PDB file of C-alpha atoms in Angstrom:
ATOM      1  CA  UNK A   1       2.628 -18.102  27.858  1.00  0.00           C
ATOM      2  CA  UNK A   2       2.421 -15.234  25.578  1.00  0.00           C
ATOM      3  CA  UNK A   3       5.341 -12.835  25.489  1.00  0.00           C
ATOM      4  CA  UNK A   4       4.319  -9.280  24.922  1.00  0.00           C
ATOM      5  CA  UNK A   5       6.935  -7.171  22.933  1.00  0.00           C
ATOM      6  CA  UNK A   6       7.142  -4.003  20.737  1.00  0.00           C
ATOM      7  CA  UNK A   7       8.833  -3.631  17.301  1.00  0.00           C
ATOM      8  CA  UNK A   8       9.078  -0.535  14.998  1.00  0.00           C
ATOM      9  CA  UNK A   9       7.029  -0.630  11.818  1.00  0.00           C
ATOM     10  CA  UNK A  10       6.945   2.590   9.567  1.00  0.00           C
ATOM     11  CA  UNK A  11       8.782   4.532  12.196  1.00  0.00           C
ATOM     12  CA  UNK A  12       6.108   3.708  14.821  1.00  0.00           C
ATOM     13  CA  UNK A  13       6.194   1.373  17.752  1.00  0.00           C
ATOM     14  CA  UNK A  14       3.661  -1.714  17.417  1.00  0.00           C
ATOM     15  CA  UNK A  15       2.862  -4.009  20.258  1.00  0.00           C
ATOM     16  CA  UNK A  16       2.558  -7.738  19.659  1.00  0.00           C
ATOM     17  CA  UNK A  17       2.390 -11.041  21.238  1.00  0.00           C
ATOM     18  CA  UNK A  18       4.563 -13.864  20.401  1.00  0.00           C
ATOM     19  CA  UNK A  19       4.021 -17.505  21.589  1.00  0.00           C
ATOM     20  CA  UNK A  20       5.163 -21.101  21.117  1.00  0.00           C
ATOM     21  CA  UNK A  21       7.917 -22.628  18.964  1.00  0.00           C
ATOM     22  CA  UNK A  22       7.990 -24.111  15.392  1.00  0.00           C
ATOM     23  CA  UNK A  23       6.968 -22.765  12.089  1.00  0.00           C
ATOM     24  CA  UNK A  24       5.946 -19.062  12.111  1.00  0.00           C
ATOM     25  CA  UNK A  25       2.213 -18.320  12.032  1.00  0.00           C
ATOM     26  CA  UNK A  26       0.322 -15.091  12.225  1.00  0.00           C
ATOM     27  CA  UNK A  27      -2.898 -14.123  14.086  1.00  0.00           C
ATOM     28  CA  UNK A  28      -4.938 -10.969  13.146  1.00  0.00           C
ATOM     29  CA  UNK A  29      -7.454  -9.812  15.661  1.00  0.00           C
ATOM     30  CA  UNK A  30     -10.924  -8.347  15.103  1.00  0.00           C
ATOM     31  CA  UNK A  31     -12.278  -4.742  14.834  1.00  0.00           C
ATOM     32  CA  UNK A  32     -12.054  -2.644  18.018  1.00  0.00           C
ATOM     33  CA  UNK A  33      -9.896  -5.147  19.884  1.00  0.00           C
ATOM     34  CA  UNK A  34      -6.200  -6.124  20.053  1.00  0.00           C
ATOM     35  CA  UNK A  35      -4.326  -9.297  20.447  1.00  0.00           C
ATOM     36  CA  UNK A  36      -4.654  -9.362  24.324  1.00  0.00           C
ATOM     37  CA  UNK A  37      -8.341 -10.427  23.722  1.00  0.00           C
ATOM     38  CA  UNK A  38      -7.251 -13.641  22.000  1.00  0.00           C
ATOM     39  CA  UNK A  39      -5.004 -15.193  24.468  1.00  0.00           C
ATOM     40  CA  UNK A  40      -6.768 -18.577  24.436  1.00  0.00           C
ATOM     41  CA  UNK A  41      -6.738 -19.112  20.455  1.00  0.00           C
ATOM     42  CA  UNK A  42      -3.158 -17.723  20.229  1.00  0.00           C
ATOM     43  CA  UNK A  43      -2.141 -20.308  22.792  1.00  0.00           C
ATOM     44  CA  UNK A  44      -4.135 -23.048  21.135  1.00  0.00           C
ATOM     45  CA  UNK A  45      -2.332 -22.263  17.894  1.00  0.00           C
ATOM     46  CA  UNK A  46       1.102 -22.472  19.715  1.00  0.00           C
ATOM     47  CA  UNK A  47       0.054 -25.832  21.157  1.00  0.00           C
ATOM     48  CA  UNK A  48      -0.654 -27.191  17.645  1.00  0.00           C
ATOM     49  CA  UNK A  49       3.148 -26.458  17.087  1.00  0.00           C
ATOM     50  CA  UNK A  50       3.563 -22.985  15.703  1.00  0.00           C
ATOM     51  CA  UNK A  51       5.319 -19.901  16.716  1.00  0.00           C
ATOM     52  CA  UNK A  52       2.609 -17.369  16.682  1.00  0.00           C
ATOM     53  CA  UNK A  53       3.065 -13.551  15.909  1.00  0.00           C
ATOM     54  CA  UNK A  54      -0.094 -11.434  16.963  1.00  0.00           C
ATOM     55  CA  UNK A  55       0.248  -7.849  16.237  1.00  0.00           C
ATOM     56  CA  UNK A  56      -1.976  -5.011  17.145  1.00  0.00           C
ATOM     57  CA  UNK A  57      -3.228  -3.744  13.784  1.00  0.00           C
ATOM     58  CA  UNK A  58      -3.095   0.001  12.671  1.00  0.00           C
ATOM     59  CA  UNK A  59      -5.740   2.159  14.469  1.00  0.00           C
ATOM     60  CA  UNK A  60      -6.063  -0.329  17.349  1.00  0.00           C
ATOM     61  CA  UNK A  61      -4.093  -1.174  20.580  1.00  0.00           C
ATOM     62  CA  UNK A  62      -1.910   2.064  20.476  1.00  0.00           C
ATOM     63  CA  UNK A  63      -0.663   1.276  16.901  1.00  0.00           C
ATOM     64  CA  UNK A  64      -0.528   4.254  14.604  1.00  0.00           C
ATOM     65  CA  UNK A  65      -3.271   4.580  12.241  1.00  0.00           C
ATOM     66  CA  UNK A  66      -2.595   4.273   8.380  1.00  0.00           C
ATOM     67  CA  UNK A  67      -2.453   7.352   6.380  1.00  0.00           C
ATOM     68  CA  UNK A  68      -5.854   8.105   4.469  1.00  0.00           C
ATOM     69  CA  UNK A  69      -4.883   6.657   1.038  1.00  0.00           C
ATOM     70  CA  UNK A  70      -3.643   3.332   2.795  1.00  0.00           C
ATOM     71  CA  UNK A  71      -6.950   2.635   4.879  1.00  0.00           C
ATOM     72  CA  UNK A  72      -7.969  -0.134   2.650  1.00  0.00           C
ATOM     73  CA  UNK A  73      -7.681  -3.966   2.795  1.00  0.00           C
ATOM     74  CA  UNK A  74      -4.679  -3.772   0.521  1.00  0.00           C
ATOM     75  CA  UNK A  75      -3.089  -1.035   2.720  1.00  0.00           C
ATOM     76  CA  UNK A  76      -3.489  -3.238   5.842  1.00  0.00           C
ATOM     77  CA  UNK A  77      -2.154  -6.351   3.751  1.00  0.00           C
ATOM     78  CA  UNK A  78       1.000  -4.315   2.950  1.00  0.00           C
ATOM     79  CA  UNK A  79       1.347  -3.184   6.448  1.00  0.00           C
ATOM     80  CA  UNK A  80       1.203  -6.916   7.706  1.00  0.00           C
ATOM     81  CA  UNK A  81       4.027  -7.678   5.325  1.00  0.00           C
ATOM     82  CA  UNK A  82       6.113  -4.915   6.860  1.00  0.00           C
ATOM     83  CA  UNK A  83       5.370  -6.189  10.324  1.00  0.00           C
ATOM     84  CA  UNK A  84       6.553  -9.450   9.380  1.00  0.00           C
ATOM     85  CA  UNK A  85       9.851  -8.060   7.889  1.00  0.00           C
ATOM     86  CA  UNK A  86      10.211  -6.161  11.164  1.00  0.00           C
ATOM     87  CA  UNK A  87      10.132  -9.303  13.183  1.00  0.00           C
ATOM     88  CA  UNK A  88      12.352 -11.308  10.513  1.00  0.00           C
ATOM     89  CA  UNK A  89       9.876 -13.714   9.439  1.00  0.00           C
ATOM     90  CA  UNK A  90       9.923 -14.093   5.736  1.00  0.00           C
ATOM     91  CA  UNK A  91       6.910 -16.410   5.326  1.00  0.00           C
ATOM     92  CA  UNK A  92       4.234 -18.225   7.675  1.00  0.00           C
ATOM     93  CA  UNK A  93       2.901 -21.528   7.767  1.00  0.00           C
ATOM     94  CA  UNK A  94      -0.615 -20.203   8.662  1.00  0.00           C
ATOM     95  CA  UNK A  95      -2.402 -16.867   8.593  1.00  0.00           C
ATOM     96  CA  UNK A  96      -5.518 -16.756  10.878  1.00  0.00           C
ATOM     97  CA  UNK A  97      -7.872 -13.932  11.160  1.00  0.00           C
ATOM     98  CA  UNK A  98     -11.006 -13.270  13.035  1.00  0.00           C
ATOM     99  CA  UNK A  99     -13.811 -10.807  11.793  1.00  0.00           C
ATOM    100  CA  UNK A 100     -11.927  -7.705  10.437  1.00  0.00           C
ATOM    101  CA  UNK A 101      -8.734  -9.562  10.978  1.00  0.00           C
ATOM    102  CA  UNK A 102     -10.047 -12.359   8.461  1.00  0.00           C
ATOM    103  CA  UNK A 103     -10.473  -9.712   5.859  1.00  0.00           C
ATOM    104  CA  UNK A 104      -6.824  -8.328   6.385  1.00  0.00           C
ATOM    105  CA  UNK A 105      -5.580 -12.080   6.400  1.00  0.00           C
ATOM    106  CA  UNK A 106      -7.355 -12.621   2.909  1.00  0.00           C
ATOM    107  CA  UNK A 107      -6.011  -9.408   1.610  1.00  0.00           C
ATOM    108  CA  UNK A 108      -2.423 -10.168   2.752  1.00  0.00           C
ATOM    109  CA  UNK A 109      -2.591 -13.749   1.436  1.00  0.00           C
ATOM    110  CA  UNK A 110      -3.835 -12.307  -1.948  1.00  0.00           C
ATOM    111  CA  UNK A 111      -1.315  -9.657  -2.176  1.00  0.00           C
ATOM    112  CA  UNK A 112       1.730 -11.758  -1.128  1.00  0.00           C
ATOM    113  CA  UNK A 113       0.841 -15.543  -1.620  1.00  0.00           C
ATOM    114  CA  UNK A 114       4.455 -16.529  -1.658  1.00  0.00           C
ATOM    115  CA  UNK A 115       4.698 -15.936   2.129  1.00  0.00           C
ATOM    116  CA  UNK A 116       1.577 -17.970   3.028  1.00  0.00           C
ATOM    117  CA  UNK A 117       1.083 -21.697   3.205  1.00  0.00           C
ATOM    118  CA  UNK A 118      -2.483 -21.784   4.610  1.00  0.00           C
ATOM    119  CA  UNK A 119      -5.214 -19.384   5.493  1.00  0.00           C
ATOM    120  CA  UNK A 120      -7.776 -19.743   8.245  1.00  0.00           C
ATOM    121  CA  UNK A 121     -10.861 -17.469   8.361  1.00  0.00           C
ATOM    122  CA  UNK A 122     -13.049 -17.434  11.567  1.00  0.00           C
ATOM    123  CA  UNK A 123     -16.271 -15.375  11.282  1.00  0.00           C
ATOM    124  CA  UNK A 124     -14.494 -13.304   8.680  1.00  0.00           C
ATOM    125  CA  UNK A 125     -15.830 -10.305   6.795  1.00  0.00           C
ATOM    126  CA  UNK A 126     -15.292 -10.229   3.133  1.00  0.00           C
ATOM    127  CA  UNK A 127     -18.522 -11.027   1.601  1.00  0.00           C
ATOM    128  CA  UNK A 128     -20.678  -8.099   0.324  1.00  0.00           C
ATOM    129  CA  UNK A 129     -23.985 -10.213   1.013  1.00  0.00           C
ATOM    130  CA  UNK A 130     -25.924  -9.106   4.168  1.00  0.00           C
ATOM    131  CA  UNK A 131     -29.336 -10.694   3.827  1.00  0.00           C
ATOM    132  CA  UNK A 132     -31.101 -12.917   1.182  1.00  0.00           C
ATOM    133  CA  UNK A 133     -34.824 -12.284   0.465  1.00  0.00           C
ATOM    134  CA  UNK A 134     -36.904 -14.084  -2.021  1.00  0.00           C
ATOM    135  CA  UNK A 135     -36.652 -11.516  -4.656  1.00  0.00           C
ATOM    136  CA  UNK A 136     -33.464  -9.679  -3.994  1.00  0.00           C
ATOM    137  CA  UNK A 137     -30.001  -9.853  -2.385  1.00  0.00           C
ATOM    138  CA  UNK A 138     -29.199  -6.979  -0.007  1.00  0.00           C
ATOM    139  CA  UNK A 139     -25.521  -5.989   0.477  1.00  0.00           C
ATOM    140  CA  UNK A 140     -23.587  -5.006   3.619  1.00  0.00           C
ATOM    141  CA  UNK A 141     -23.550  -1.375   2.345  1.00  0.00           C
ATOM    142  CA  UNK A 142     -27.338  -1.401   2.379  1.00  0.00           C
ATOM    143  CA  UNK A 143     -27.277  -2.674   6.078  1.00  0.00           C
ATOM    144  CA  UNK A 144     -28.242   0.232   8.237  1.00  0.00           C
ATOM    145  CA  UNK A 145     -25.879   1.169  11.245  1.00  0.00           C
ATOM    146  CA  UNK A 146     -28.625   0.467  13.706  1.00  0.00           C
ATOM    147  CA  UNK A 147     -28.861  -3.165  12.702  1.00  0.00           C
ATOM    148  CA  UNK A 148     -25.049  -3.424  13.249  1.00  0.00           C
ATOM    149  CA  UNK A 149     -25.492  -1.967  16.852  1.00  0.00           C
ATOM    150  CA  UNK A 150     -28.529  -4.131  17.472  1.00  0.00           C
ATOM    151  CA  UNK A 151     -26.884  -7.269  16.769  1.00  0.00           C
ATOM    152  CA  UNK A 152     -23.673  -6.219  18.491  1.00  0.00           C
ATOM    153  CA  UNK A 153     -25.506  -5.599  21.806  1.00  0.00           C
ATOM    154  CA  UNK A 154     -27.895  -8.560  21.491  1.00  0.00           C
ATOM    155  CA  UNK A 155     -24.700 -10.921  20.901  1.00  0.00           C
ATOM    156  CA  UNK A 156     -23.111  -9.447  23.835  1.00  0.00           C
ATOM    157  CA  UNK A 157     -25.976  -9.504  26.224  1.00  0.00           C
ATOM    158  CA  UNK A 158     -27.237 -12.942  25.394  1.00  0.00           C
ATOM    159  CA  UNK A 159     -23.849 -14.492  25.195  1.00  0.00           C
ATOM    160  CA  UNK A 160     -23.360 -17.415  27.845  1.00  0.00           C
ATOM    161  CA  UNK A 161     -19.869 -16.017  28.215  1.00  0.00           C
ATOM    162  CA  UNK A 162     -21.044 -12.370  29.333  1.00  0.00           C
ATOM    163  CA  UNK A 163     -18.677 -12.459  32.300  1.00  0.00           C
ATOM    164  CA  UNK A 164     -15.715 -13.413  30.006  1.00  0.00           C
ATOM    165  CA  UNK A 165     -16.504 -10.785  27.576  1.00  0.00           C
ATOM    166  CA  UNK A 166     -16.835  -7.952  29.996  1.00  0.00           C
ATOM    167  CA  UNK A 167     -13.074  -7.570  30.905  1.00  0.00           C
ATOM    168  CA  UNK A 168     -12.308  -7.799  27.055  1.00  0.00           C
ATOM    169  CA  UNK A 169     -14.582  -4.827  26.600  1.00  0.00           C
ATOM    170  CA  UNK A 170     -13.087  -2.876  29.451  1.00  0.00           C
ATOM    171  CA  UNK A 171      -9.558  -3.736  28.394  1.00  0.00           C
ATOM    172  CA  UNK A 172      -9.740  -3.467  24.772  1.00  0.00           C
ATOM    173  CA  UNK A 173     -12.918  -2.164  23.073  1.00  0.00           C
ATOM    174  CA  UNK A 174     -13.681   0.803  25.104  1.00  0.00           C
ATOM    175  CA  UNK A 175     -10.032   2.258  25.388  1.00  0.00           C
ATOM    176  CA  UNK A 176      -9.800   2.023  21.665  1.00  0.00           C
ATOM    177  CA  UNK A 177     -13.171   3.732  21.236  1.00  0.00           C
ATOM    178  CA  UNK A 178     -12.083   6.436  23.680  1.00  0.00           C
ATOM    179  CA  UNK A 179      -8.676   7.023  22.252  1.00  0.00           C
ATOM    180  CA  UNK A 180      -9.372   6.931  18.670  1.00  0.00           C
ATOM    181  CA  UNK A 181     -13.119   7.149  18.014  1.00  0.00           C
ATOM    182  CA  UNK A 182     -12.613   8.641  14.334  1.00  0.00           C
ATOM    183  CA  UNK A 183     -10.310   5.873  13.521  1.00  0.00           C
ATOM    184  CA  UNK A 184     -12.726   3.235  14.733  1.00  0.00           C
ATOM    185  CA  UNK A 185     -15.515   4.859  12.693  1.00  0.00           C
ATOM    186  CA  UNK A 186     -13.250   5.051   9.482  1.00  0.00           C
ATOM    187  CA  UNK A 187     -12.104   1.393   9.645  1.00  0.00           C
ATOM    188  CA  UNK A 188     -15.763   0.565  10.285  1.00  0.00           C
ATOM    189  CA  UNK A 189     -16.945   2.381   7.353  1.00  0.00           C
ATOM    190  CA  UNK A 190     -14.544   0.580   4.782  1.00  0.00           C
ATOM    191  CA  UNK A 191     -15.440  -2.814   6.544  1.00  0.00           C
ATOM    192  CA  UNK A 192     -18.807  -2.221   5.508  1.00  0.00           C
ATOM    193  CA  UNK A 193     -17.803  -2.080   1.824  1.00  0.00           C
ATOM    194  CA  UNK A 194     -15.761  -5.301   2.102  1.00  0.00           C
ATOM    195  CA  UNK A 195     -15.911  -7.674  -1.183  1.00  0.00           C
ATOM    196  CA  UNK A 196     -13.099 -10.086  -0.970  1.00  0.00           C
ATOM    197  CA  UNK A 197     -14.959 -13.139  -2.660  1.00  0.00           C
ATOM    198  CA  UNK A 198     -12.764 -12.861  -5.676  1.00  0.00           C
ATOM    199  CA  UNK A 199      -9.497 -12.910  -3.639  1.00  0.00           C
ATOM    200  CA  UNK A 200     -10.638 -15.890  -1.745  1.00  0.00           C
ATOM    201  CA  UNK A 201     -11.384 -17.785  -5.060  1.00  0.00           C
ATOM    202  CA  UNK A 202      -7.926 -16.706  -6.424  1.00  0.00           C
ATOM    203  CA  UNK A 203      -6.218 -18.009  -3.230  1.00  0.00           C
ATOM    204  CA  UNK A 204      -7.963 -21.493  -3.331  1.00  0.00           C
ATOM    205  CA  UNK A 205      -7.112 -21.492  -7.131  1.00  0.00           C
ATOM    206  CA  UNK A 206      -3.378 -21.049  -6.506  1.00  0.00           C
ATOM    207  CA  UNK A 207      -3.529 -24.148  -4.220  1.00  0.00           C
ATOM    208  CA  UNK A 208      -3.205 -22.352  -0.911  1.00  0.00           C
ATOM    209  CA  UNK A 209      -5.417 -24.392   1.527  1.00  0.00           C
ATOM    210  CA  UNK A 210      -8.412 -22.268   3.057  1.00  0.00           C
ATOM    211  CA  UNK A 211     -10.373 -23.149   6.006  1.00  0.00           C
ATOM    212  CA  UNK A 212     -13.618 -20.971   6.676  1.00  0.00           C
ATOM    213  CA  UNK A 213     -15.258 -21.201   9.974  1.00  0.00           C
ATOM    214  CA  UNK A 214     -18.405 -19.515  11.345  1.00  0.00           C
ATOM    215  CA  UNK A 215     -20.357 -19.511  14.667  1.00  0.00           C
ATOM    216  CA  UNK A 216     -24.069 -19.678  14.424  1.00  0.00           C
ATOM    217  CA  UNK A 217     -24.433 -17.426  17.313  1.00  0.00           C
ATOM    218  CA  UNK A 218     -22.744 -14.620  15.207  1.00  0.00           C
ATOM    219  CA  UNK A 219     -25.400 -11.976  14.366  1.00  0.00           C
ATOM    220  CA  UNK A 220     -22.723  -9.462  12.794  1.00  0.00           C
ATOM    221  CA  UNK A 221     -21.324 -11.834  10.229  1.00  0.00           C
ATOM    222  CA  UNK A 222     -24.465 -13.436   8.696  1.00  0.00           C
ATOM    223  CA  UNK A 223     -24.645 -17.136   7.424  1.00  0.00           C
ATOM    224  CA  UNK A 224     -25.071 -15.793   3.810  1.00  0.00           C
ATOM    225  CA  UNK A 225     -21.544 -14.144   4.083  1.00  0.00           C
ATOM    226  CA  UNK A 226     -19.978 -17.336   5.473  1.00  0.00           C
ATOM    227  CA  UNK A 227     -21.717 -19.289   2.485  1.00  0.00           C
ATOM    228  CA  UNK A 228     -20.147 -16.779   0.037  1.00  0.00           C
ATOM    229  CA  UNK A 229     -16.759 -17.276   1.531  1.00  0.00           C
ATOM    230  CA  UNK A 230     -16.727 -21.118   1.774  1.00  0.00           C
ATOM    231  CA  UNK A 231     -18.163 -21.409  -1.818  1.00  0.00           C
ATOM    232  CA  UNK A 232     -15.374 -18.969  -3.017  1.00  0.00           C
ATOM    233  CA  UNK A 233     -12.856 -21.356  -1.261  1.00  0.00           C
ATOM    234  CA  UNK A 234     -14.433 -24.394  -2.690  1.00  0.00           C
ATOM    235  CA  UNK A 235     -14.930 -26.068   0.883  1.00  0.00           C
ATOM    236  CA  UNK A 236     -17.780 -26.932   2.873  1.00  0.00           C
ATOM    237  CA  UNK A 237     -16.769 -24.789   5.858  1.00  0.00           C
ATOM    238  CA  UNK A 238     -17.020 -25.409   9.633  1.00  0.00           C
ATOM    239  CA  UNK A 239     -20.061 -24.160  11.489  1.00  0.00           C
ATOM    240  CA  UNK A 240     -19.495 -24.060  15.292  1.00  0.00           C
TER     241      UNK A 240
END
């Protein structure tokens, strides 16, 4: 099982899960959630032979929000480094990130590559491409807020696992939204401007293995964004 604990980072208490034994690995959760929502993948990583650390990122799950000038992917990456220092892990065999956590995982690997042996991006943000049209490419910044909301609600209501998702919404997303709505909005705003393609390309060039996976049911992270990241990593990628 997963052991839930707390550690102090930057003078604030941070909740995190730890599971398994073996080389250290890091799991970074998506926007609006916390590690509790990812019990199954955390345990799967542990069964693969890792000791997995899964922190609640700043602004979520009760973790203190970063100060304004650090609310960037680089700021989150540096925070992840300080979290690893706090749990006395110098380096990790794998950094895995889902959605927003994938962007943070990319930034951390790029900022501190000497600490990371491999990178796994699952439905990760990081490409500026929203949609491809015959005569133009539209970026995530051009994507209207209503379209994000439309895909979020459609993905949720049409999911075959709706009954499994509802407890996650009640336990994680809604409490995060109620306790820190401005923080959720601020993080969402800089996520819209994410462009980490250059960083992924550099990570691959340094010889750090990168796996890029994407679900064909994901309406929030489009296929074009997945293609940008897998091409930057020089891999075919995995479509689930």
